[in-house]
Short mmCIF file of C-alpha atoms in Angstrom, two decimals:
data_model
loop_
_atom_site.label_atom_id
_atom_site.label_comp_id
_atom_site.label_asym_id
_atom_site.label_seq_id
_atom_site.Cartn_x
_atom_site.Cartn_y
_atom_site.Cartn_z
CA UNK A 129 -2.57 -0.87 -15.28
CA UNK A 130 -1.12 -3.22 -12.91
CA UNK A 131 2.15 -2.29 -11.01
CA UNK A 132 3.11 -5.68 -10.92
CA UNK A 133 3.40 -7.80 -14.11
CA UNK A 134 4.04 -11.23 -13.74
CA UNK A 135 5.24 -13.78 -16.20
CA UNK A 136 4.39 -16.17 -17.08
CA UNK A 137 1.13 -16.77 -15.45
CA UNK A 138 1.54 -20.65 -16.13
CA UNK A 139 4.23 -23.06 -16.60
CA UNK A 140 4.34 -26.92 -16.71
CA UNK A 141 8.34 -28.50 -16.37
CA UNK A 142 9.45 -32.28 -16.33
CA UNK A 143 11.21 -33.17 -13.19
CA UNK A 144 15.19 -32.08 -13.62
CA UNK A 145 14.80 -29.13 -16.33
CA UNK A 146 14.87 -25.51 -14.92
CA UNK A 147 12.77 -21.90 -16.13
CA UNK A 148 12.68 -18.53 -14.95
CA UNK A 149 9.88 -16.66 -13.81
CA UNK A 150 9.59 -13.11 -14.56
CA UNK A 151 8.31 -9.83 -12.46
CA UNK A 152 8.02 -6.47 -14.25
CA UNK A 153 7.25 -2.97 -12.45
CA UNK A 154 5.82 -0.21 -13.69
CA UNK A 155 6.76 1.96 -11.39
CA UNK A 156 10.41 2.10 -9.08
CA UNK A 157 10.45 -0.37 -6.44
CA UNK A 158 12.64 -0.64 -3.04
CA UNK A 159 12.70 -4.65 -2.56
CA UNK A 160 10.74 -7.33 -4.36
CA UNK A 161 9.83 -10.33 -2.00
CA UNK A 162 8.98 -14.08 -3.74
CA UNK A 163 7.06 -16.64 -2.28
CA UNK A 164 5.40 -20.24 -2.90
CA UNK A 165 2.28 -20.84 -2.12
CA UNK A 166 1.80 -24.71 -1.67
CA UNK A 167 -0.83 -26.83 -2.28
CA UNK A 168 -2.05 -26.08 1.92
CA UNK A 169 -2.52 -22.51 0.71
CA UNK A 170 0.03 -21.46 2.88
CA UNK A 171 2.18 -18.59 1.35
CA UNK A 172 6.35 -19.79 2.31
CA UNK A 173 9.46 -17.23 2.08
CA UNK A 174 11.87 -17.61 -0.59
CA UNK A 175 13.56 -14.77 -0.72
CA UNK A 176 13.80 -10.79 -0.24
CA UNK A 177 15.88 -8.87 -2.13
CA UNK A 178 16.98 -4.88 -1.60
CA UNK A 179 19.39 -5.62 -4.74
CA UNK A 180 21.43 -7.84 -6.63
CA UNK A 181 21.21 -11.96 -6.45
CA UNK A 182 20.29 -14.48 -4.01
CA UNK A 183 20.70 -18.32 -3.93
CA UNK A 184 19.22 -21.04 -1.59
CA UNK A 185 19.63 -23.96 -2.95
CA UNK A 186 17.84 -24.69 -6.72
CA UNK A 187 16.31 -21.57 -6.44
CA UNK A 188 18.13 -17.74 -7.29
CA UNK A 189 16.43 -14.73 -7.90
CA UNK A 190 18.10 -11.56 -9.25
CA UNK A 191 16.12 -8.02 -8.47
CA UNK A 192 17.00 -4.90 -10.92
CA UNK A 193 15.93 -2.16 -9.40
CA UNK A 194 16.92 0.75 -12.23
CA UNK A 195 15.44 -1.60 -14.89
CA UNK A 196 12.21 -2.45 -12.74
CA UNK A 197 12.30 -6.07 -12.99
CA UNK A 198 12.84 -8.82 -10.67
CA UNK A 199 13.50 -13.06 -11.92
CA UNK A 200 13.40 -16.11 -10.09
CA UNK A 201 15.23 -19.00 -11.47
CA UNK A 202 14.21 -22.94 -10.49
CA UNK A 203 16.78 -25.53 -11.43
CA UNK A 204 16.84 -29.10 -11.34
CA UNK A 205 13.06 -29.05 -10.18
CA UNK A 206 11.43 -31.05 -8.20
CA UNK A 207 7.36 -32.59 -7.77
CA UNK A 208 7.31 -30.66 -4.62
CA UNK A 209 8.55 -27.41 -6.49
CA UNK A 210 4.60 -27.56 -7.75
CA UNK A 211 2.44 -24.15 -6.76
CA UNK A 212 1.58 -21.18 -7.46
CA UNK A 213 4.68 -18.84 -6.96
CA UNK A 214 3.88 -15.03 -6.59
CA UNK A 215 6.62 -12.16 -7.07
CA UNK A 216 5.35 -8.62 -4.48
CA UNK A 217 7.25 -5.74 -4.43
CA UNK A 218 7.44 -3.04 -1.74
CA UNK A 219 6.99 0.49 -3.01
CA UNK A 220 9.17 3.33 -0.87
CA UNK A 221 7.45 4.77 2.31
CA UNK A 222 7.38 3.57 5.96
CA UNK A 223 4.42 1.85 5.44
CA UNK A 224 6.76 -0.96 3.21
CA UNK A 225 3.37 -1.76 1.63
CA UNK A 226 3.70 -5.03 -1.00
CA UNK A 227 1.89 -4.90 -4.32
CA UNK A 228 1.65 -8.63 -5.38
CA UNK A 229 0.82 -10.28 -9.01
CA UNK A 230 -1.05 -12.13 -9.91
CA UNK A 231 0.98 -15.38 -9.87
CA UNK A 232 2.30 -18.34 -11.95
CA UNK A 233 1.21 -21.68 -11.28
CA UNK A 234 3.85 -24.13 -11.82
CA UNK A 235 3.23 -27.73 -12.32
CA UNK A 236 6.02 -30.31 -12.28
CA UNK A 237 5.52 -33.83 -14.00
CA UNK A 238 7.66 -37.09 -13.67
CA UNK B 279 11.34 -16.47 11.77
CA UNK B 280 8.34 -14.62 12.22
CA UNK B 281 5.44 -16.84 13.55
CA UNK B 282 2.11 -15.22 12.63
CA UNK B 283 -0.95 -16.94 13.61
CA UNK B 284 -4.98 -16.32 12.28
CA UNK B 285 -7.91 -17.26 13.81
CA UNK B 286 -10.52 -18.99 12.76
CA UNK B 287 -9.09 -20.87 10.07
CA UNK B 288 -12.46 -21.39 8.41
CA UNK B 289 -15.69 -19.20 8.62
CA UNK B 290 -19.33 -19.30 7.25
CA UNK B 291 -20.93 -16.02 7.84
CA UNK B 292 -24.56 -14.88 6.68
CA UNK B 293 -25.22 -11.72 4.63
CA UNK B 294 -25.67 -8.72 6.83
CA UNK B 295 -23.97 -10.12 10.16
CA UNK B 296 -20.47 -8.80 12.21
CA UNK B 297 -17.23 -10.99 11.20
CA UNK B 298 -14.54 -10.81 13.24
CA UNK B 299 -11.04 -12.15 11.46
CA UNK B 300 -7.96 -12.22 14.53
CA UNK B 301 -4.19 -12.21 13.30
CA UNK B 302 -1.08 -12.66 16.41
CA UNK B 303 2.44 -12.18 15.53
CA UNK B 304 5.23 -13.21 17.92
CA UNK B 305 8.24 -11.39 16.41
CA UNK B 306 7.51 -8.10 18.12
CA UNK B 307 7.16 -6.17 14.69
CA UNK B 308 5.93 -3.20 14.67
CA UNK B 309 3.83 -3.23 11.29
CA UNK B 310 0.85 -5.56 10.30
CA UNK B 311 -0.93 -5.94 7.69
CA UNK B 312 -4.49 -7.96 6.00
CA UNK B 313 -4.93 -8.86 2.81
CA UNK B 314 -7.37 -10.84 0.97
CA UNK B 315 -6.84 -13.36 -1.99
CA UNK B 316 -9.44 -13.91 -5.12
CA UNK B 317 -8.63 -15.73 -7.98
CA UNK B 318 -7.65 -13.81 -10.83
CA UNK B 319 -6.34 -10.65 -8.65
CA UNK B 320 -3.42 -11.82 -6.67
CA UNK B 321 -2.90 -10.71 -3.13
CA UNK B 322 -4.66 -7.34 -1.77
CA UNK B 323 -4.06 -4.80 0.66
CA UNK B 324 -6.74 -3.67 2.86
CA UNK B 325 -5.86 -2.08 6.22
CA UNK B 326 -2.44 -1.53 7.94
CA UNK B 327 -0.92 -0.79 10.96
CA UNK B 328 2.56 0.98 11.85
CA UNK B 329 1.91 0.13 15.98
CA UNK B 330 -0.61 -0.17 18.77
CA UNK B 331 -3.42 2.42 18.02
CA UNK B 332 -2.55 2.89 14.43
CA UNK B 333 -4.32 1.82 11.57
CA UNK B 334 -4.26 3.03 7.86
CA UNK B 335 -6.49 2.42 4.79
CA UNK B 336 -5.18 -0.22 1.76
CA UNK B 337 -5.69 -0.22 -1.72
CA UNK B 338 -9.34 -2.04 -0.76
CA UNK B 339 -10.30 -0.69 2.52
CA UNK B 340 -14.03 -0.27 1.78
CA UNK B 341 -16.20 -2.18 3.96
CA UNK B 342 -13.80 -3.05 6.14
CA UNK B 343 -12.56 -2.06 9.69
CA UNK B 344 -9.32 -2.53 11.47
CA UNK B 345 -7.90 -2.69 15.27
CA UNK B 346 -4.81 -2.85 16.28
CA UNK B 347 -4.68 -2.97 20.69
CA UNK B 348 -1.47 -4.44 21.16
CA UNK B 349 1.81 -4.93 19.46
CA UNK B 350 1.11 -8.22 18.98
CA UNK B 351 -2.66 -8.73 17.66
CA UNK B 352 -4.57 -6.83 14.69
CA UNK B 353 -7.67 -7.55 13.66
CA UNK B 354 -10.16 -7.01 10.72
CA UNK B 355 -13.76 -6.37 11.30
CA UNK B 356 -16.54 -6.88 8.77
CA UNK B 357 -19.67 -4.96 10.03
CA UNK B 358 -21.98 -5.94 7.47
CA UNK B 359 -20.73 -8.89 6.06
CA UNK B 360 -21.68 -9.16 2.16
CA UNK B 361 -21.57 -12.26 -0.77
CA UNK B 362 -18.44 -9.86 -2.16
CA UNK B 363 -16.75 -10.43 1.02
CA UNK B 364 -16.14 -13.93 0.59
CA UNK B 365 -12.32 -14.49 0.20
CA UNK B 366 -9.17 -16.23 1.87
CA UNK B 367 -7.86 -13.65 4.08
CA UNK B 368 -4.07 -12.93 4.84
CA UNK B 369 -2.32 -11.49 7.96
CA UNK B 370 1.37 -10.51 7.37
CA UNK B 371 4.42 -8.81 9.79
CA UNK B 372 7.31 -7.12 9.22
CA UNK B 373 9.08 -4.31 10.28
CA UNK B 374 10.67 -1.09 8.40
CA UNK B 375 14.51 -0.34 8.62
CA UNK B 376 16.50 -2.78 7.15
CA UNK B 377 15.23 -5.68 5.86
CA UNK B 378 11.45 -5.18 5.62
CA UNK B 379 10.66 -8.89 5.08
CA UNK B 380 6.98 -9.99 5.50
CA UNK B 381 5.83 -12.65 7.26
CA UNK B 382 2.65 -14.46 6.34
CA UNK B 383 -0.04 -16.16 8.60
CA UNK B 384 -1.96 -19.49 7.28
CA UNK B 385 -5.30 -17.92 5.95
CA UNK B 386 -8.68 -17.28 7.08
CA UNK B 387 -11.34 -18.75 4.20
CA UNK B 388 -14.17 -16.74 4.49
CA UNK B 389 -17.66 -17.72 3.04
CA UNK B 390 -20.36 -15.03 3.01
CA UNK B 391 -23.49 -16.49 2.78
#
């Protein structure tokens, strides 16, 4: 099965109202990475985490590394929040190799 | 912040021929890394590098080559390029120790006709 499960693999939110997206591993992961991928195709940082929580502005994502999950949390969103946001973790090694999944495609409507 | 770069952007190949996909990173790190994108499978690893002169089979690696000459370009070579191969292709950075955060070029779309 796949390493990475991510849920879920489709949302649709109205413009202020928030959701979390959810990454499962199967196996023990060092760091989780999340990005957005925007409408360009072009794959943008949010964040990296090791451990624990990180904020940037709407957006906070939490990484549990004993339980083997990882969440990303969108508040207040926004029309330009739209994409397809994928979670990839990095397995142990020096090769720091990422396992993505598959993705959820968010869509936000006025 | 890492600035990655891939050229071409956009690519028709025909069945059978030599593609060439070219990734440059600016950030001086020492690992790269392609990937390729379908629908339905996410993001997928297919060759690696850890430095100049090194490169190291993905999770996907068949029927493709990699080169890395410098610390700063790494490239993926299709020698017979095939239908299957048709994809939007990925070049990432990053660098172990610390934070190993990946940086991601803009995509190579890749039609293989």
């Amino acid at each position: 099965g796949d390493q990475v499960e991510q849920s879920p693999s489709a949302l649709s939110l109205h413009e202020g109202t928030g959701s979390a997206l959810r990454c499962n591993f199967t196996t023990t992961m060092r760091a989780v990475q999340w990005f957005q991928q925007n409408s360009r195709g072009s794959l943008i940082n949010l964040f990296y985490l090791a451990s624990g929580t990180k904020e940037n502005g709407r957006l906070k994502s939490t990484f549990n590394s004993k339980e083997s999950y990882s969440t990303l949390h969108i508040r207040d969103a926004q029309l330009e929040d739209s994409g397809t946001y994928f979670c990839a973790a990095e397995s142990g090694g020096s090769n720091a190799k990422l396992t993505f999944g598959k993705g959820t495609k968010l869509s936000v409507k006025s | 912040e890492a600035a990655v770069t891939q050229s071409p952007r956009n690519k028709v190949a025909v069945t059978g021929g030599k593609v060439t996909l070219s990734c440059n990173q600016t950030n001086n790190h020492n690992n790269m890394y392609w990937y390729r994108q379908d629908t339905g499978h996410g993001l997928r690893l297919i060759h690696y590098s850890y430095g100049a002169g090194s490169t190291e089979k993905g999770d996907i690696p068949d029927g493709y080559k990699a080169s890395r000459p410098s610390q700063e370009n790494f490239s993926l070579i299709l020698e017979l390029a095939t239908p299957s191969q048709t994809s939007v292709y990925f070049c990432a950075s990053g660098d172990i120790g610390g934070a190993n955060e990946q940086y991601f070029g803009p995509g190579t779309r890749l039609t293989v006709l």
